[in-house]
Coordinates of C-alpha atoms and ligand atoms in Angstrom, one line a residue:
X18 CA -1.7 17.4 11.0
X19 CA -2.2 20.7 8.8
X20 CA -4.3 19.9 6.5
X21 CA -3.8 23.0 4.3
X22 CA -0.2 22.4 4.3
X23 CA -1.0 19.0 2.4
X24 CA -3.6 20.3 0.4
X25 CA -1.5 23.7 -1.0
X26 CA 1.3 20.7 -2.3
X27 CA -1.4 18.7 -4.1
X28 CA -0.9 18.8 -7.6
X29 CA -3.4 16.3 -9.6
X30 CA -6.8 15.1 -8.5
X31 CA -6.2 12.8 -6.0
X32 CA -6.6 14.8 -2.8
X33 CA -8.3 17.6 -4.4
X34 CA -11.1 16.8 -1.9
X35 CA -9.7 15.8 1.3
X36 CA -11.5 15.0 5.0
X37 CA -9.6 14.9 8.2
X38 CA -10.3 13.6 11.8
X39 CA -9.1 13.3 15.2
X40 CA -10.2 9.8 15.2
X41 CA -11.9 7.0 13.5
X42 CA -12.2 3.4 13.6
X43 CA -10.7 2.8 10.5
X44 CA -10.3 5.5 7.5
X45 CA -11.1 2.3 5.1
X46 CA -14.1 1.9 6.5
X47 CA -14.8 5.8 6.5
X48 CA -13.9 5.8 2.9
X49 CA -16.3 2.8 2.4
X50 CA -19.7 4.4 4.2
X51 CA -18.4 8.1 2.3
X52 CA -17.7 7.2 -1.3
X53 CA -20.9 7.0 -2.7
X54 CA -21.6 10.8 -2.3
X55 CA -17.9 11.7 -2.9
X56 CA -15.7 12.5 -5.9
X57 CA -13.4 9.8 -7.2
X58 CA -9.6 11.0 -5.5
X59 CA -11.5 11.8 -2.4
X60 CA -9.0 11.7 0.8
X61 CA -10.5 10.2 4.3
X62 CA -7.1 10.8 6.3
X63 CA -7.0 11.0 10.5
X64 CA -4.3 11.3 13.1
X65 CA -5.4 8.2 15.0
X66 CA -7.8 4.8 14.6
X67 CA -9.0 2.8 16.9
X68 CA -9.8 -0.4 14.9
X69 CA -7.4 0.7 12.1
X70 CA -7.1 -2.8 9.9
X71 CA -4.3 -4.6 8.4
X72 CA -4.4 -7.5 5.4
X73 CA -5.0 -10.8 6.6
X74 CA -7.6 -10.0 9.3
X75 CA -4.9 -8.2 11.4
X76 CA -5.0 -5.4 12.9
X77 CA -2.9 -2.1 12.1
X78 CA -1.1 -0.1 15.4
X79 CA -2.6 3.6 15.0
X80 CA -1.7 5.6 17.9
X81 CA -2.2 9.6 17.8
X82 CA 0.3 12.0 16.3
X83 CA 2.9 10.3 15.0
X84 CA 2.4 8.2 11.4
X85 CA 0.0 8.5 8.5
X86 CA -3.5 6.5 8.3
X87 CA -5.3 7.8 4.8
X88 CA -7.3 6.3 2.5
X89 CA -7.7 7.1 -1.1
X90 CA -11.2 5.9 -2.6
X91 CA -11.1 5.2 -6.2
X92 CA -14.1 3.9 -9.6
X93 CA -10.8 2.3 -11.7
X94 CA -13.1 0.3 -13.3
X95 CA -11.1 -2.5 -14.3
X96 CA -11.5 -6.3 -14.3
X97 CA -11.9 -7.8 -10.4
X98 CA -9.1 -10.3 -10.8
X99 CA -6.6 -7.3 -11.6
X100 CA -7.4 -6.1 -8.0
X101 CA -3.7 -6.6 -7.8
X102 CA -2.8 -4.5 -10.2
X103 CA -4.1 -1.3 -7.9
X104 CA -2.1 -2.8 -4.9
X105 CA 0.2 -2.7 -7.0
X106 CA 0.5 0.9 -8.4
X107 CA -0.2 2.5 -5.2
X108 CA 2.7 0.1 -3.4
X109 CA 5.1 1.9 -6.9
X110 CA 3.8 5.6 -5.6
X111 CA 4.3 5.1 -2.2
X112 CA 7.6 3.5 -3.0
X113 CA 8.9 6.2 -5.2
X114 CA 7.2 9.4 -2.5
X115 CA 9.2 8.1 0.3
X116 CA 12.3 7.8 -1.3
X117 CA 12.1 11.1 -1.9
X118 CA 10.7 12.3 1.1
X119 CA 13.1 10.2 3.4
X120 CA 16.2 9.3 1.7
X121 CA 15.5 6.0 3.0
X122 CA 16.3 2.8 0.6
X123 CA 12.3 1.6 0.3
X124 CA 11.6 -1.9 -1.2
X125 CA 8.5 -3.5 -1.9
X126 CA 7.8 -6.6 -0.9
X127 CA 4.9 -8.2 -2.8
X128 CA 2.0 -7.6 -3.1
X129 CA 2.1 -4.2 -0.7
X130 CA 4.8 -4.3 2.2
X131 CA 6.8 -1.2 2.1
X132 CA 10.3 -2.3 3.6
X133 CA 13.8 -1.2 4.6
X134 CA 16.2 -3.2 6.2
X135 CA 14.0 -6.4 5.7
X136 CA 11.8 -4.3 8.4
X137 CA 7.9 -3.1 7.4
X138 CA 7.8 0.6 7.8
X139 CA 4.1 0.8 6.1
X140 CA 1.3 -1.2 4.5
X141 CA -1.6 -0.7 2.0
X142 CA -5.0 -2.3 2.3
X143 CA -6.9 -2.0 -0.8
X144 CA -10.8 -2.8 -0.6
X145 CA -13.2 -2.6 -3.3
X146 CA -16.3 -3.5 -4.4
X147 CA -17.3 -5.3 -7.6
X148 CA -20.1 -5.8 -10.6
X149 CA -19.2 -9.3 -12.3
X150 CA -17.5 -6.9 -15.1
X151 CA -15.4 -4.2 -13.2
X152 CA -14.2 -2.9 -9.6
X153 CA -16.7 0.3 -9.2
X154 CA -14.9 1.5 -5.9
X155 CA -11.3 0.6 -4.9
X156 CA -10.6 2.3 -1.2
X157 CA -6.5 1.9 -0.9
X158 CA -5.8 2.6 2.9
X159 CA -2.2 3.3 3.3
X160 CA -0.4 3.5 6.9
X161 CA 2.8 4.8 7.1
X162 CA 5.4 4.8 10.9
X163 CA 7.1 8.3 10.2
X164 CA 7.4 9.1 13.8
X165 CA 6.4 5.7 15.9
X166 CA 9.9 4.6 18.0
X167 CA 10.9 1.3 18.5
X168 CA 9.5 1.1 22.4
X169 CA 6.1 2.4 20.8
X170 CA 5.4 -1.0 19.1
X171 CA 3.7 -3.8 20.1
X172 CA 6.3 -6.8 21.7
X173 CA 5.3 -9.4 19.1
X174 CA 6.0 -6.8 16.3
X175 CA 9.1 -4.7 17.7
X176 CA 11.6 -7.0 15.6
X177 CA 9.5 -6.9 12.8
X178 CA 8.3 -3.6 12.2
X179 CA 10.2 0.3 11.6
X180 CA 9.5 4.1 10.8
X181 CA 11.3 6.8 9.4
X182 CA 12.2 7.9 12.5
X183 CA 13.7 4.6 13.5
X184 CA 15.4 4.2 10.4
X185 CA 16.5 7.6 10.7
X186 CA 17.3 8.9 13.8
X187 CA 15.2 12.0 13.2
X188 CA 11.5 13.1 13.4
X189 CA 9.8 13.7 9.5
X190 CA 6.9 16.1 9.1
X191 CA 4.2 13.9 7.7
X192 CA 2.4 16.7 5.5
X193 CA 4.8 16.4 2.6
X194 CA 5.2 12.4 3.0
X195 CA 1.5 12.9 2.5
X196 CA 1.1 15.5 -0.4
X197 CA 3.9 13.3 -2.2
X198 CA 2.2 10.4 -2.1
X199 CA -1.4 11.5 -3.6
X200 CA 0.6 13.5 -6.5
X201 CA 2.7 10.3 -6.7
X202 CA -0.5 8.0 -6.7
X203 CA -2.0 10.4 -9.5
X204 CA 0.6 9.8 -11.6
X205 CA 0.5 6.2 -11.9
X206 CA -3.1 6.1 -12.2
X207 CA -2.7 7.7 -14.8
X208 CA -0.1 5.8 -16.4
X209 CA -3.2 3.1 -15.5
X210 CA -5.6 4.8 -17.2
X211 CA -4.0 5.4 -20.5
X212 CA -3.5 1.9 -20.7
X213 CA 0.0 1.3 -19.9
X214 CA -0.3 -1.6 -17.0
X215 CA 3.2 -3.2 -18.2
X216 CA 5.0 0.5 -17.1
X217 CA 3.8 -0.1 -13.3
X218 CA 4.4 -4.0 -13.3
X219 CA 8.1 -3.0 -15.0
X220 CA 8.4 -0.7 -12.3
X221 CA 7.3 -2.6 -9.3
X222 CA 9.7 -5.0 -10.1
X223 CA 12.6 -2.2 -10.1
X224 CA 11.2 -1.6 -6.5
X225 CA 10.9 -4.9 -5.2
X226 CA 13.0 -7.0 -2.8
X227 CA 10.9 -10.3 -3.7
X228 CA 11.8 -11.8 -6.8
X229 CA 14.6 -13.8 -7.5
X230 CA 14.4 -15.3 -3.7
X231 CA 13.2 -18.6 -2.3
X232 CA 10.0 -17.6 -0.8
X233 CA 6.7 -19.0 1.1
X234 CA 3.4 -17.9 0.7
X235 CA 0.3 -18.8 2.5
X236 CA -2.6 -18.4 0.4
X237 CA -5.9 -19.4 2.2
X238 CA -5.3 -22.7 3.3
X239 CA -2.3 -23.6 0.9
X240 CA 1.2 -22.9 1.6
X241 CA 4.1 -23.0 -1.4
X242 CA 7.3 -23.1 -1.3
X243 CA 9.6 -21.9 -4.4
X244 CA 11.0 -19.4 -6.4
X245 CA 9.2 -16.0 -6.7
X246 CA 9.7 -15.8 -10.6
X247 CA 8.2 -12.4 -11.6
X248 CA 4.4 -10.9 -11.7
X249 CA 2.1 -11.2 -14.3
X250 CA -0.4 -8.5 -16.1
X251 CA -2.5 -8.8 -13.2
X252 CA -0.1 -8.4 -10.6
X253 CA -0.1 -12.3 -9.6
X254 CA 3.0 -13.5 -8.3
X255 CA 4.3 -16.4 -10.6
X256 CA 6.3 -18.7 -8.1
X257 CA 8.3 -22.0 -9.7
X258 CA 7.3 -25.0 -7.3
X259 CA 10.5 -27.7 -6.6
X260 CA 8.4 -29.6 -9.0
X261 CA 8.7 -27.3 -12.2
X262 CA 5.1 -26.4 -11.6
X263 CA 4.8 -22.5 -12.0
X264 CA 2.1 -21.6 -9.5
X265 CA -0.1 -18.0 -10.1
X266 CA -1.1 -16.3 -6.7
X267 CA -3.5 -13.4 -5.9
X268 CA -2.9 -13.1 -2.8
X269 CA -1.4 -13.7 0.5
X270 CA 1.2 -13.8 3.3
X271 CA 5.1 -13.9 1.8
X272 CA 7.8 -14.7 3.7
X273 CA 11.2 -14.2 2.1
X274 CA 13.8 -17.4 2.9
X275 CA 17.1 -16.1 3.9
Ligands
BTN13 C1 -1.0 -4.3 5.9 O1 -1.5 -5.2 6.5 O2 0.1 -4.2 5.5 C2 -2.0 -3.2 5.4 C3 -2.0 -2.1 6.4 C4 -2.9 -0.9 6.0 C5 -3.1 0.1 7.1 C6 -3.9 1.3 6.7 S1 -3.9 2.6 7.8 C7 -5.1 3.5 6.9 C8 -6.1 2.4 6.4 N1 -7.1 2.2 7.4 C9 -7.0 1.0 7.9 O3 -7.8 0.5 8.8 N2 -6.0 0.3 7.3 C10 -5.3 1.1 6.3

């Protein structure tokens, strides 16, 4: 990836400072062990990991040269239980930077799936560590397929998973999808940060896919069934049980009934 070809598109703070590898583990864990010496809108981005992590304990397919793997480390400073909320906003930038970078018809599925054609083309993985009073880091690892083709996935995935090329049928640089991103998750951070948390909740929920549908969501060890209502301040899903019961959820695995 050209690195300078990101950074000469960068037009806010996030990705002023910016550090590129071959390879890492993970760039969420890079983030993690760098941030203390770094500048908040600090960019750890590589062209492969080797351990690179998805929610849930899974793991997130990274091969070399053909998607994005960056991570944006963050001091937000707001409550822990609106952790959400940063999911959130960066699932509302990425949303709105591959529209425009791709044409493609992106939809979020809550909290952070970034879909088209009911297929995940890219994920975010935010991480963050807390006083009692306020997150003082937030590390939001985005992956993005731009390139990957269908034969490059694993089998249990293939039906499951995309990328811009699949969707497509043609190869994307990944510089701008990259530069377009960081200016678009500036902006909303902003829009975070002069107070206005109901803009990015009304706007996630112009970009999602989820609400209105029958859904089930595995949180820990509960699993609910019922009507994915809307999101709160916080960025908790609001689902109405069969029993009238309107349950609050922080987070978890969604799976929208057909
Ligand atoms: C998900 O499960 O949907 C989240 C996937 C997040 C993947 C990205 S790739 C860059 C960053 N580093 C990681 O190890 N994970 C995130």
């Amino acid at each position: 990836m050209d690195i300078d070809a990101v950074k000469s598109e960068i037009k806010g703070d996030i990705g002023r400072e910016m550090v590129f590898y071959d390879t890492v583990g993970s760039t969420n864990t890079v983030a993690l062990e760098l941030a203390e010496g770094t500048e908040e809108g600090a960019v750890v981005i590589s062209d492969s990991q080797e351990k690179g992590r998805g929610r849930l304990g899974r793991s997130w397919v990274s091969p070399p040269g053909l998607n994005i793997y960056m991570s944006i480390i963050l001091r937000p400073r707001i409550e822990p239980a609106h952790v959400t909320l940063i999911t959130i906003l960066s699932a509302v930038a990425c949303t709105h930077a591959l529209r425009k970078t791709t044409g493609l018809a992106i939809a979020v599925k809550w909290p952070n799936d970034l879909m088209v054609s009911d297929r995940k083309l890219g994920g975010i993985l935010t991480e963050i560590k807390t006083t009692r009073k306020e997150i003082v880091l937030a590390v939001i690892g985005i992956g993005i397929n731009v390139n990957m083709e269908a034969g490059d996935f694993p089998e249990q995935i293939r039906m499951m998973a995309t990328s811009v090329k699949n969707e497509t049928g043609k190869s994307f640089a990944r510089e701008p999808i990259v530069s377009e991103i960081l200016n678009e998750t500036d902006r909303w951070y902003k829009v975070l940060h002069a107070g206005q948390k109901k803009e990015i909740i009304s706007e996630w929920q112009r970009l999602t896919s989820t609400l209105g549908k029958q859904v089930l969501v595995t949180a820990g060890q509960e699993t609910y069934y019922g009507l994915a209502e809307a999101i709160d301040d916080g960025g908790m899903l609001l689902v109405r049980l069969p029993t009238g019961e309107t349950k609050r959820i922080n987070s978890g695995d969604l799976t929208v009934l057909k």
